[in-house]
PDB file of C-alpha atoms and ligand atoms in Angstrom:
ATOM      1  CA  MET A   1      38.575  -4.205 269.712  1.00 93.00           C
ATOM      2  CA  HIS A   2      35.736  -1.839 268.866  1.00 94.00           C
ATOM      3  CA  ILE A   3      34.668   0.805 271.339  1.00 96.00           C
ATOM      4  CA  LYS A   4      31.120  -0.182 272.216  1.00 91.00           C
ATOM      5  CA  PRO A   5      28.271   2.279 272.511  1.00 93.00           C
ATOM      6  CA  LYS A   6      26.470   2.465 275.814  1.00 93.00           C
ATOM      7  CA  VAL A   7      23.102   0.798 276.011  1.00 90.00           C
ATOM      8  CA  LYS A   8      20.274   3.309 276.086  1.00 92.00           C
ATOM      9  CA  GLU A   9      18.500   3.787 279.405  1.00 95.00           C
ATOM     10  CA  GLU A  10      14.812   2.940 279.673  1.00 95.00           C
ATOM     11  CA  ALA A  11      11.953   3.782 281.986  1.00 97.00           C
ATOM     12  CA  ILE A  12       8.507   2.260 281.731  1.00 95.00           C
ATOM     13  CA  HIS A  13       5.246   2.839 283.550  1.00 97.00           C
ATOM     14  CA  LEU A  14       3.722  -0.557 284.234  1.00 96.00           C
ATOM     15  CA  SER A  15       0.292   0.850 283.412  1.00 97.00           C
ATOM     16  CA  ASP A  16       1.491   1.412 279.829  1.00 97.00           C
ATOM     17  CA  LEU A  17       2.069  -2.330 279.308  1.00 97.00           C
ATOM     18  CA  ALA A  18      -0.721  -4.867 278.847  1.00 97.00           C
ATOM     19  CA  TRP A  19      -0.995  -7.980 280.983  1.00 98.00           C
ATOM     20  CA  LYS A  20      -0.664 -10.923 278.611  1.00 98.00           C
ATOM     21  CA  GLU A  21      -1.389 -14.600 279.133  1.00 97.00           C
ATOM     22  CA  PHE A  22       1.796 -16.525 279.972  1.00 97.00           C
ATOM     23  CA  PRO A  23       1.910 -19.482 277.542  1.00 94.00           C
ATOM     24  CA  PRO A  24      -0.498 -22.147 278.889  1.00 93.00           C
ATOM     25  CA  THR A  25       1.901 -24.792 277.582  1.00 93.00           C
ATOM     26  CA  LEU A  26       4.377 -23.578 280.249  1.00 95.00           C
ATOM     27  CA  SER A  27       2.027 -22.809 283.142  1.00 97.00           C
ATOM     28  CA  SER A  28      -1.472 -23.416 284.440  1.00 97.00           C
ATOM     29  CA  GLY A  29      -4.108 -21.452 286.274  1.00 98.00           C
ATOM     30  CA  GLY A  30      -4.099 -18.245 284.247  1.00 98.00           C
ATOM     31  CA  ILE A  31      -0.679 -16.688 284.927  1.00 98.00           C
ATOM     32  CA  ARG A  32      -0.254 -13.330 283.181  1.00 98.00           C
ATOM     33  CA  TRP A  33       2.924 -11.320 282.657  1.00 98.00           C
ATOM     34  CA  LYS A  34       4.476  -8.070 281.524  1.00 98.00           C
ATOM     35  CA  MET A  35       7.925  -8.275 279.941  1.00 98.00           C
ATOM     36  CA  LEU A  36       9.865  -5.253 281.180  1.00 98.00           C
ATOM     37  CA  HIS A  37      13.341  -5.573 279.706  1.00 97.00           C
ATOM     38  CA  ALA A  38      15.646  -7.715 277.588  1.00 96.00           C
ATOM     39  CA  SER A  39      19.439  -7.463 277.680  1.00 95.00           C
ATOM     40  CA  PRO A  40      20.844  -9.182 274.570  1.00 94.00           C
ATOM     41  CA  GLU A  41      24.485  -8.736 275.635  1.00 92.00           C
ATOM     42  CA  MET A  42      23.883 -10.308 279.062  1.00 93.00           C
ATOM     43  CA  GLY A  43      21.227 -12.779 277.952  1.00 96.00           C
ATOM     44  CA  ALA A  44      19.135 -11.379 280.792  1.00 97.00           C
ATOM     45  CA  TRP A  45      15.432 -10.579 280.863  1.00 98.00           C
ATOM     46  CA  THR A  46      13.069  -9.082 283.381  1.00 98.00           C
ATOM     47  CA  ALA A  47       9.350  -9.521 283.840  1.00 98.00           C
ATOM     48  CA  ILE A  48       6.531  -9.162 286.338  1.00 98.00           C
ATOM     49  CA  PHE A  49       4.060 -12.001 286.801  1.00 98.00           C
ATOM     50  CA  ASP A  50       0.461 -11.979 288.014  1.00 98.00           C
ATOM     51  CA  CYS A  51      -0.362 -15.405 289.459  1.00 98.00           C
ATOM     52  CA  PRO A  52      -3.955 -16.132 290.505  1.00 98.00           C
ATOM     53  CA  ALA A  53      -4.686 -18.407 293.466  1.00 98.00           C
ATOM     54  CA  GLY A  54      -4.053 -21.996 292.406  1.00 98.00           C
ATOM     55  CA  SER A  55      -1.752 -21.190 289.478  1.00 98.00           C
ATOM     56  CA  SER A  56       1.669 -22.741 288.885  1.00 97.00           C
ATOM     57  CA  PHE A  57       4.590 -22.872 286.494  1.00 97.00           C
ATOM     58  CA  ASN A  58       5.397 -26.123 284.733  1.00 96.00           C
ATOM     59  CA  PRO A  59       8.650 -27.893 285.712  1.00 96.00           C
ATOM     60  CA  HIS A  60      11.749 -26.002 284.572  1.00 96.00           C
ATOM     61  CA  PHE A  61      15.302 -25.176 285.484  1.00 95.00           C
ATOM     62  CA  HIS A  62      17.119 -21.872 285.435  1.00 96.00           C
ATOM     63  CA  VAL A  63      20.160 -22.084 283.147  1.00 96.00           C
ATOM     64  CA  GLY A  64      21.579 -19.008 284.908  1.00 97.00           C
ATOM     65  CA  PRO A  65      20.774 -17.447 288.274  1.00 97.00           C
ATOM     66  CA  GLY A  66      17.747 -15.299 288.945  1.00 97.00           C
ATOM     67  CA  GLU A  67      16.557 -12.830 291.541  1.00 98.00           C
ATOM     68  CA  TYR A  68      12.968 -12.098 292.427  1.00 97.00           C
ATOM     69  CA  LEU A  69      10.867  -9.794 294.556  1.00 98.00           C
ATOM     70  CA  LEU A  70       7.518 -11.199 295.633  1.00 98.00           C
ATOM     71  CA  THR A  71       5.357  -8.081 295.856  1.00 98.00           C
ATOM     72  CA  LYS A  72       2.045  -9.760 296.713  1.00 98.00           C
ATOM     73  CA  GLY A  73       0.820 -13.109 298.011  1.00 98.00           C
ATOM     74  CA  ARG A  74       2.701 -16.343 298.590  1.00 98.00           C
ATOM     75  CA  MET A  75       5.024 -18.466 296.467  1.00 97.00           C
ATOM     76  CA  ASP A  76       6.012 -22.066 297.139  1.00 96.00           C
ATOM     77  CA  VAL A  77       9.313 -22.667 295.340  1.00 92.00           C
ATOM     78  CA  ARG A  78      10.916 -26.083 294.921  1.00 87.00           C
ATOM     79  CA  GLY A  79       7.849 -27.655 296.560  1.00 87.00           C
ATOM     80  CA  GLY A  80       7.631 -25.113 299.374  1.00 92.00           C
ATOM     81  CA  SER A  81       9.083 -25.388 302.882  1.00 94.00           C
ATOM     82  CA  GLU A  82       6.961 -28.477 303.646  1.00 92.00           C
ATOM     83  CA  HIS A  83       8.870 -30.366 300.934  1.00 91.00           C
ATOM     84  CA  GLY A  84      12.407 -29.039 301.399  1.00 90.00           C
ATOM     85  CA  GLY A  85      12.027 -25.926 299.247  1.00 91.00           C
ATOM     86  CA  ASP A  86      11.129 -22.374 300.159  1.00 92.00           C
ATOM     87  CA  THR A  87       7.811 -20.766 300.998  1.00 96.00           C
ATOM     88  CA  VAL A  88       7.885 -16.974 300.791  1.00 97.00           C
ATOM     89  CA  LEU A  89       5.250 -14.451 301.843  1.00 98.00           C
ATOM     90  CA  ALA A  90       5.215 -10.960 300.355  1.00 98.00           C
ATOM     91  CA  PRO A  91       7.157  -8.799 300.637  1.00 98.00           C
ATOM     92  CA  ALA A  92      10.029 -11.206 300.021  1.00 98.00           C
ATOM     93  CA  TYR A  93      13.235 -11.424 298.039  1.00 97.00           C
ATOM     94  CA  GLY A  94      14.758 -14.621 296.669  1.00 96.00           C
ATOM     95  CA  TYR A  95      17.815 -15.782 294.788  1.00 95.00           C
ATOM     96  CA  GLU A  96      17.731 -18.896 292.633  1.00 95.00           C
ATOM     97  CA  SER A  97      21.130 -20.216 291.608  1.00 95.00           C
ATOM     98  CA  ALA A  98      22.248 -21.317 288.154  1.00 97.00           C
ATOM     99  CA  ASN A  99      20.679 -24.703 287.356  1.00 94.00           C
ATOM    100  CA  ALA A 100      18.071 -24.342 290.135  1.00 93.00           C
ATOM    101  CA  ARG A 101      15.444 -26.945 289.276  1.00 94.00           C
ATOM    102  CA  HIS A 102      11.838 -26.033 289.941  1.00 94.00           C
ATOM    103  CA  ASP A 103       9.573 -29.028 289.597  1.00 91.00           C
ATOM    104  CA  GLN A 104       6.838 -27.214 291.503  1.00 86.00           C
ATOM    105  CA  THR A 105       6.332 -23.447 291.716  1.00 94.00           C
ATOM    106  CA  GLN A 106       2.872 -22.793 293.119  1.00 97.00           C
ATOM    107  CA  PHE A 107       0.786 -19.810 294.156  1.00 98.00           C
ATOM    108  CA  PRO A 108      -1.892 -20.803 296.681  1.00 97.00           C
ATOM    109  CA  VAL A 109      -3.236 -17.226 296.893  1.00 98.00           C
ATOM    110  CA  ASP A 110      -3.345 -14.305 294.423  1.00 98.00           C
ATOM    111  CA  SER A 111       0.318 -13.326 294.023  1.00 98.00           C
ATOM    112  CA  GLU A 112       2.635 -11.114 292.032  1.00 98.00           C
ATOM    113  CA  PHE A 113       6.397 -11.136 291.602  1.00 98.00           C
ATOM    114  CA  TYR A 114       9.122  -9.345 289.677  1.00 98.00           C
ATOM    115  CA  MET A 115      12.093 -11.386 288.443  1.00 98.00           C
ATOM    116  CA  THR A 116      15.319 -10.901 286.504  1.00 98.00           C
ATOM    117  CA  PHE A 117      16.624 -14.008 284.773  1.00 97.00           C
ATOM    118  CA  LEU A 118      20.289 -14.287 283.779  1.00 97.00           C
ATOM    119  CA  GLY A 119      20.025 -16.672 280.854  1.00 96.00           C
ATOM    120  CA  PRO A 120      17.176 -18.836 279.665  1.00 97.00           C
ATOM    121  CA  LEU A 121      14.538 -20.888 281.407  1.00 96.00           C
ATOM    122  CA  ALA A 122      14.492 -24.509 280.274  1.00 97.00           C
ATOM    123  CA  PHE A 123      11.113 -26.208 280.690  1.00 97.00           C
ATOM    124  CA  ILE A 124      11.534 -29.945 281.196  1.00 97.00           C
ATOM    125  CA  ASP A 125       9.833 -33.314 281.127  1.00 93.00           C
ATOM    126  CA  PRO A 126       9.711 -35.178 284.473  1.00 87.00           C
ATOM    127  CA  ASP A 127      12.953 -36.971 283.489  1.00 91.00           C
ATOM    128  CA  GLY A 128      14.699 -33.614 283.015  1.00 90.00           C
ATOM    129  CA  THR A 129      14.696 -33.550 279.210  1.00 94.00           C
ATOM    130  CA  PRO A 130      14.322 -29.941 277.982  1.00 95.00           C
ATOM    131  CA  ILE A 131      11.123 -29.427 275.993  1.00 95.00           C
ATOM    132  CA  ALA A 132      11.208 -25.628 275.610  1.00 95.00           C
ATOM    133  CA  VAL A 133      14.047 -23.162 276.148  1.00 96.00           C
ATOM    134  CA  VAL A 134      12.950 -19.588 276.777  1.00 96.00           C
ATOM    135  CA  THR A 135      15.790 -17.139 276.112  1.00 97.00           C
ATOM    136  CA  TRP A 136      15.601 -13.347 276.338  1.00 98.00           C
ATOM    137  CA  ASP A 137      14.735 -13.352 272.635  1.00 98.00           C
ATOM    138  CA  GLU A 138      11.948 -15.977 272.805  1.00 97.00           C
ATOM    139  CA  ALA A 139      10.570 -14.139 275.826  1.00 97.00           C
ATOM    140  CA  GLN A 140      10.410 -10.759 274.107  1.00 97.00           C
ATOM    141  CA  ARG A 141       8.886 -12.291 270.964  1.00 97.00           C
ATOM    142  CA  ALA A 142       6.329 -14.260 272.977  1.00 96.00           C
ATOM    143  CA  TYR A 143       5.319 -11.101 274.841  1.00 97.00           C
ATOM    144  CA  ALA A 144       5.170  -9.031 271.660  1.00 96.00           C
ATOM    145  CA  GLY A 145       3.340 -11.939 269.962  1.00 88.00           C
TER     146      GLY A 145
HETATM  147 ZN1   ZN B   1      11.837 -21.118 288.516  1.00 88.23          ZN
END
């Protein structure tokens, strides 16, 4: 076995990063994001999302678990509480388990959340067929794009 070097620490001021359009093929309503960190060894990635009123993410599932902090607004996850999912109002924390399927993630008011993903996001057709898999590496390249 090789002795591994430690990963270098990082600190970033959010004001030093530009808001960029989240791919409109994966969302609607003008969602923007800032990619904050990628962890190649863990396959993890972290971002903050700005979600205008009426925006949503296209159907997807989380290959690994994820944790989020809703810092502003309201998020209806898995259809929201009216449809068996969760509705959270900021400030709120949430945990989504590995293979959590999100057919509907909607933001009825201007919202913002921070999330760390362990593993990729798989965007899917209504029948569950993956159509785009966003790993830590695709995410960092899309943001740098
Ligand atoms: Zn999700």
